[in-house]
CSV table of C-alpha atoms in Angstrom, one decimal:
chain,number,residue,atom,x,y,z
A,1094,UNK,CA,-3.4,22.4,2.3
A,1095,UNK,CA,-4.3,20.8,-1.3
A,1096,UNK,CA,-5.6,22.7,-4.2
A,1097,UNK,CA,-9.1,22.7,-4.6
A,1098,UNK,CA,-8.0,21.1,-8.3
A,1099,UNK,CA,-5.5,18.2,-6.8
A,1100,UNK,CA,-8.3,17.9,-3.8
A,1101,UNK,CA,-11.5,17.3,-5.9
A,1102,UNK,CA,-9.0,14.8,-8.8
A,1103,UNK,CA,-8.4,13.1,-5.4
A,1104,UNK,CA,-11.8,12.4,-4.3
A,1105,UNK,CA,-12.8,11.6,-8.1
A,1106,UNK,CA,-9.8,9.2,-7.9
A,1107,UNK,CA,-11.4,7.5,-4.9
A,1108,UNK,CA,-14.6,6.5,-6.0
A,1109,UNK,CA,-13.0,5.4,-9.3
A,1110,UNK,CA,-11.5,2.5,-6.8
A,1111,UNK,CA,-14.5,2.7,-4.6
A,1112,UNK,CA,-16.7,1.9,-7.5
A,1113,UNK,CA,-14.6,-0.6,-8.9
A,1114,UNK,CA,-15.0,-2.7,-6.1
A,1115,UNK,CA,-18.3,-2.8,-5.8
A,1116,UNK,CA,-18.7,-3.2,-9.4
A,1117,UNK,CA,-18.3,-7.1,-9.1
A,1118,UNK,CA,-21.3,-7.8,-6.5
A,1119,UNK,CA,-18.8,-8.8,-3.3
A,1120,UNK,CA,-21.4,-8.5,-1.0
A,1121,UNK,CA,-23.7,-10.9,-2.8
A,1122,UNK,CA,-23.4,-14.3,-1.6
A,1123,UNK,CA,-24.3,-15.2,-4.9
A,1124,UNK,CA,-21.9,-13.6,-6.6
A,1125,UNK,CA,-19.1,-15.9,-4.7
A,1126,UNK,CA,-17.1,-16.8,-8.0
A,1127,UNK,CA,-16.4,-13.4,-9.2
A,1128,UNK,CA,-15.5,-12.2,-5.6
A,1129,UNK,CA,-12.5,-15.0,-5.6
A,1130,UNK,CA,-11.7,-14.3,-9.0
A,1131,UNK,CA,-10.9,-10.6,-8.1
A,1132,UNK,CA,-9.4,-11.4,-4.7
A,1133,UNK,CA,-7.1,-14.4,-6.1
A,1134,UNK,CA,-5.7,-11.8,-8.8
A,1135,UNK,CA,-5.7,-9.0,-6.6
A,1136,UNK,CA,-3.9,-10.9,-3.3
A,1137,UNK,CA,-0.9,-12.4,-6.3
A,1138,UNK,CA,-0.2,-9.0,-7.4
A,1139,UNK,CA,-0.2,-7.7,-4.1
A,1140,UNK,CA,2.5,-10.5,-3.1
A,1141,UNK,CA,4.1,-10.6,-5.9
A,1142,UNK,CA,5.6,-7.3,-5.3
A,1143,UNK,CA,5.6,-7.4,-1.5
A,1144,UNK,CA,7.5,-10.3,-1.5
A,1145,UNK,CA,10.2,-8.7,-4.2
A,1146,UNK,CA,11.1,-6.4,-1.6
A,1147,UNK,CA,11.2,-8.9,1.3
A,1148,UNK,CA,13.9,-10.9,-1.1
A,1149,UNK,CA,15.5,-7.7,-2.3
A,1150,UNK,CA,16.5,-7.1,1.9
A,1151,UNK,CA,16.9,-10.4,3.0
A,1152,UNK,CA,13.8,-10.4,5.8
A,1153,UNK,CA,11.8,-13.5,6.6
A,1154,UNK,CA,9.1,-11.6,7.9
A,1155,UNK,CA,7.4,-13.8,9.5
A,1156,UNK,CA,10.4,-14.6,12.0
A,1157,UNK,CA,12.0,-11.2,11.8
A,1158,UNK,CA,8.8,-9.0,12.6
A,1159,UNK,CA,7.1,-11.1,14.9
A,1160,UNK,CA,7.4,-9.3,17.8
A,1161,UNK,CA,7.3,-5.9,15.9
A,1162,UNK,CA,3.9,-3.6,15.6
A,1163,UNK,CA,3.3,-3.0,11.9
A,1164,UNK,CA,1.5,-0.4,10.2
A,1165,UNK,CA,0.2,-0.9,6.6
A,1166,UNK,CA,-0.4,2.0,5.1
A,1167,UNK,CA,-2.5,1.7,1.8
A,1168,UNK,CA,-3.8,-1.5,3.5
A,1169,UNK,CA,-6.7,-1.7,0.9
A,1170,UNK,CA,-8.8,-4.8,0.8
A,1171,UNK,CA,-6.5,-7.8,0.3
A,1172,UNK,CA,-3.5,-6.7,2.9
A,1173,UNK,CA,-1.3,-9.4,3.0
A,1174,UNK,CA,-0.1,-7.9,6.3
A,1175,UNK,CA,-3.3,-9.0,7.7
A,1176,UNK,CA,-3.4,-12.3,5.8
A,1177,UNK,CA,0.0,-13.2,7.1
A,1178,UNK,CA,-0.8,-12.1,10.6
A,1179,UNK,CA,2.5,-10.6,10.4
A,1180,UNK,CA,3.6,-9.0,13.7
A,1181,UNK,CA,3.4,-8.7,16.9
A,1182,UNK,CA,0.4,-6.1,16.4
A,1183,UNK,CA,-0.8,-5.0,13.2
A,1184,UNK,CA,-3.3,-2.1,11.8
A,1185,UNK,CA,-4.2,-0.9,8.7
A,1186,UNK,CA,-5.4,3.1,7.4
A,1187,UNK,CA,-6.7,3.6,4.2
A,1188,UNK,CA,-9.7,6.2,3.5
A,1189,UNK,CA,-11.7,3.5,1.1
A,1190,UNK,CA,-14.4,2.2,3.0
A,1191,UNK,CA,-14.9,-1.4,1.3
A,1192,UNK,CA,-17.3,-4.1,1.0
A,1193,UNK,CA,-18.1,-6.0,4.2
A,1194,UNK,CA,-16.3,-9.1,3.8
A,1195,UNK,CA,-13.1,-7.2,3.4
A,1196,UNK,CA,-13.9,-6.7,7.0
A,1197,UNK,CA,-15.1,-9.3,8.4
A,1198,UNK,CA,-12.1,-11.0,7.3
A,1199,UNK,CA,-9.5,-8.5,9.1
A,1200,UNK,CA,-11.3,-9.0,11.9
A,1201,UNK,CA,-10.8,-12.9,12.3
A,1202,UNK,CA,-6.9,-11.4,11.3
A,1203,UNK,CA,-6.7,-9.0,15.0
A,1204,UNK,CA,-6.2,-6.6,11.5
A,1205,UNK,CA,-7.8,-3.2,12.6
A,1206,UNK,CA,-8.5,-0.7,9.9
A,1207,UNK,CA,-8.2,3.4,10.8
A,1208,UNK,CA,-11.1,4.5,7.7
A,1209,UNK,CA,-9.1,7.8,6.9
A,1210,UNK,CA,-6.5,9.1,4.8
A,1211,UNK,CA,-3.1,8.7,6.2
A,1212,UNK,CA,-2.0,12.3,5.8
A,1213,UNK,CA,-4.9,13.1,8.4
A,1214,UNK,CA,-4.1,10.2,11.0
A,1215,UNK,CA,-3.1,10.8,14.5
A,1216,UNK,CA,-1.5,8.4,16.8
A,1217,UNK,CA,1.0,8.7,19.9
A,1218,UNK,CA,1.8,5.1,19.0
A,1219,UNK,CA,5.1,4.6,17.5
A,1220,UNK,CA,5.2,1.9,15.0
A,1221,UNK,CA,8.5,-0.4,14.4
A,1222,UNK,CA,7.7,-1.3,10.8
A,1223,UNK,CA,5.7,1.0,8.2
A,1224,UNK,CA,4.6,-0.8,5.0
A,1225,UNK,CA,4.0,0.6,1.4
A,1226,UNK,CA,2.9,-1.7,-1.6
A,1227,UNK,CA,1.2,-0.6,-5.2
A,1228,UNK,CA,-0.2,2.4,-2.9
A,1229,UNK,CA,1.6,5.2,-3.2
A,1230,UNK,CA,-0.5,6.5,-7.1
A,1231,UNK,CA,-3.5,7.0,-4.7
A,1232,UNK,CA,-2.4,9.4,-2.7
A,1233,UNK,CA,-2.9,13.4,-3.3
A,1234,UNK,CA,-0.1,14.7,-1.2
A,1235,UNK,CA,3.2,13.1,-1.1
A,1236,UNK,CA,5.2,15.0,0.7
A,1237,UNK,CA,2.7,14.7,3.7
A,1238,UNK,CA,2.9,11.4,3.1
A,1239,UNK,CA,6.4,11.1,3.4
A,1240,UNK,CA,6.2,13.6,6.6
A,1241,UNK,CA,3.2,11.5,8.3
A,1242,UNK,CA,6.1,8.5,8.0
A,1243,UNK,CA,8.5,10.1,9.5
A,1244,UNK,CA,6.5,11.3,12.5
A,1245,UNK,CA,5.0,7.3,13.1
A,1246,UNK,CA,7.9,5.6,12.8
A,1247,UNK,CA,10.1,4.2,15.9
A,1248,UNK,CA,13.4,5.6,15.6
A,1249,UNK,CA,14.9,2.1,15.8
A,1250,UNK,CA,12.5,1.3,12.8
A,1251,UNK,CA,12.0,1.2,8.9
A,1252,UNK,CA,9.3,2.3,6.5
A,1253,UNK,CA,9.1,-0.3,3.5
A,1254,UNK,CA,8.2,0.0,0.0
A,1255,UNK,CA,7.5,-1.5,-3.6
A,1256,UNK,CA,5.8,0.4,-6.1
A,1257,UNK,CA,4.8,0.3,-9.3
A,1258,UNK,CA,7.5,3.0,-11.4
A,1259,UNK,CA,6.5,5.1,-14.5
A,1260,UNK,CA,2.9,3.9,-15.0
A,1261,UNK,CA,0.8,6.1,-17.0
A,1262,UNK,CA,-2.2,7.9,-14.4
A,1263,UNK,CA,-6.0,7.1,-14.7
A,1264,UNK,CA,-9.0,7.7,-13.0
A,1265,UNK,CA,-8.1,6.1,-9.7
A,1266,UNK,CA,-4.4,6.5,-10.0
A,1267,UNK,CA,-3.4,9.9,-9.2
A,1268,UNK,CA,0.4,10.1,-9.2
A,1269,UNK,CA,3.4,8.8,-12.1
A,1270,UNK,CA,6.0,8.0,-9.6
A,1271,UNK,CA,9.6,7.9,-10.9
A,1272,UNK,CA,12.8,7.0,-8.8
A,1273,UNK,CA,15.2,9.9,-8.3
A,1274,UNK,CA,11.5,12.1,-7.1
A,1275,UNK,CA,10.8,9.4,-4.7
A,1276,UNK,CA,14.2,9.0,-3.0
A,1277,UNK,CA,14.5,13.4,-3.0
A,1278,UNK,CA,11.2,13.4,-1.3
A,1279,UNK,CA,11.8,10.7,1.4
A,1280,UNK,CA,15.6,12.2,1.9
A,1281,UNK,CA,13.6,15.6,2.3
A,1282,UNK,CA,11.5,14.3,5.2
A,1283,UNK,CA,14.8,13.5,7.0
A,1284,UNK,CA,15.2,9.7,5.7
A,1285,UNK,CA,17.9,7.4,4.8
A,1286,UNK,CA,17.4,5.9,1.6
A,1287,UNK,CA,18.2,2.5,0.6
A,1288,UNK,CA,16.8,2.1,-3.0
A,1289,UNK,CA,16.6,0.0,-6.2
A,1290,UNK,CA,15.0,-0.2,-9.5
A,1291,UNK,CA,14.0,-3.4,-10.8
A,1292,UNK,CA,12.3,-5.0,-13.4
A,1293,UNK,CA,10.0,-8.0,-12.7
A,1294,UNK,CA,7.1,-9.2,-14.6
A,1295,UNK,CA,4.0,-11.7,-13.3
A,1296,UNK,CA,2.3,-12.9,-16.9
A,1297,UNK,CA,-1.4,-11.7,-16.7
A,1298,UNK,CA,-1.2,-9.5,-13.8
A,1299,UNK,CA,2.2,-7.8,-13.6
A,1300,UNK,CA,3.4,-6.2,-16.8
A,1301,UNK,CA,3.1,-3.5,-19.2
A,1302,UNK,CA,0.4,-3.6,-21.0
A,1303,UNK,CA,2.4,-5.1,-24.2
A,1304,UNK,CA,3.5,-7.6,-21.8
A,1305,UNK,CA,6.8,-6.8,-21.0
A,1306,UNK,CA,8.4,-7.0,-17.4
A,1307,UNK,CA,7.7,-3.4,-15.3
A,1308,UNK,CA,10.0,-1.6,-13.1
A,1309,UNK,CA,9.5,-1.7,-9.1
A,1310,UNK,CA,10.9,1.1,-7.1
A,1311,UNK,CA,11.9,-1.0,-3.7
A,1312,UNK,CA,13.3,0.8,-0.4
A,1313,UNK,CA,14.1,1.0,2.8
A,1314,UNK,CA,13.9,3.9,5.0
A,1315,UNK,CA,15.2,4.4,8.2
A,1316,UNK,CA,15.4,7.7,10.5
């Protein structure tokens, strides 16, 4: 059980993001520009770092996962899961409830979306690839987290992730993940940990704030 403290900085946290999305108008037709504006920068950073990982292990996921059932955890609005149409099946859970055209674009995707928080979902299904990118600040309770994975993933399958490391917290991100706490935690929830820390930089959209390259914590875990 959370805190009532950590519990109610959680649900602040969320409709910090919540209300960041709906800040730009996405469900106004009119409003078109700014909507691609924040998806274009949103979907780079998103595969900027997804795709660090995917080099970092060698997977062509497209041809490696294809006949795999993917879970993205995290998804958010822009899941590149879903705009890959990686997999053989593919879902989503995140707790956000988005604008509409987030969607009614999963939808043309077979991209289903459970709308709760991942340390609550329940599933008999047993997924072969579990997915983690620029997530893991939003979320209250790590160690459930790390738990939840263990309990969802096929034996014969790997949780993957690349996250932002040692970025100051705000109103909608929660936790200041470092390394060494990361790797205990998953190792704690009966993991083996492949891990690395590396520095990458994307001018504009993935940087410190002085512009200088920031670290990614990327990792495989497998039962």
């Amino acid at each position: 059980m959370l805190s009532k403290t950590l519990l109610a900085k959680w649900q602040a946290a969320q409709i910090a993001e919540r209300d960041y999305w709906f800040s730009f108008g996405v469900d106004d037709p009119v409003d078109s520009q700014r909507r691609q504006i924040l998806i274009s920068s949103e979907t780079q950073k998103a595969d900027f770092i997804f795709n660090e990982m995917l080099a970092h292990f060698g997977i062509d996921a497209a041809k490696d996962w294809s006949k795999l059932s993917i879970l993205d955890v995290g998804c958010g609005p822009t899941s590149l899961v879903a705009r890959s149409k990686l997999g053989k099946t593919r879902v989503g859970v995140d707790p956000l409830k988005y604008p509409d055209w987030v969607y009614d674009s999963y939808k043309t995707n077979n991209f289903k979306v459970y709308l709760q928080p991942f340390e609550e979902f329940q599933t008999t299904k047993k997924y072969d690839i579990i997915i983690f990118y620029n997530a893991l600040q939003h979320f209250a309770d790590l160690k459930s987290v790390a738990q939840k994975c263990y309990q969802h993933l096929a034996r014969s399958g790997a949780v993957y992730l690349s996250e932002y490391l040692e970025v100051p917290t705000n109103e909608a991100h929660i936790q200041f993940l470092e390394a060494p706490k990361l790797d205990r935690l998953f190792k704690a929830a009966g993991f083996k940990v492949q891990s690395v820390k590396k520095l990458v930089r994307l001018p504009g959209l993935v940087e410190r704030p002085n512009g200088q390259p920031i670290e990614l914590y990327i990792a495989r875990l497998k039962c």
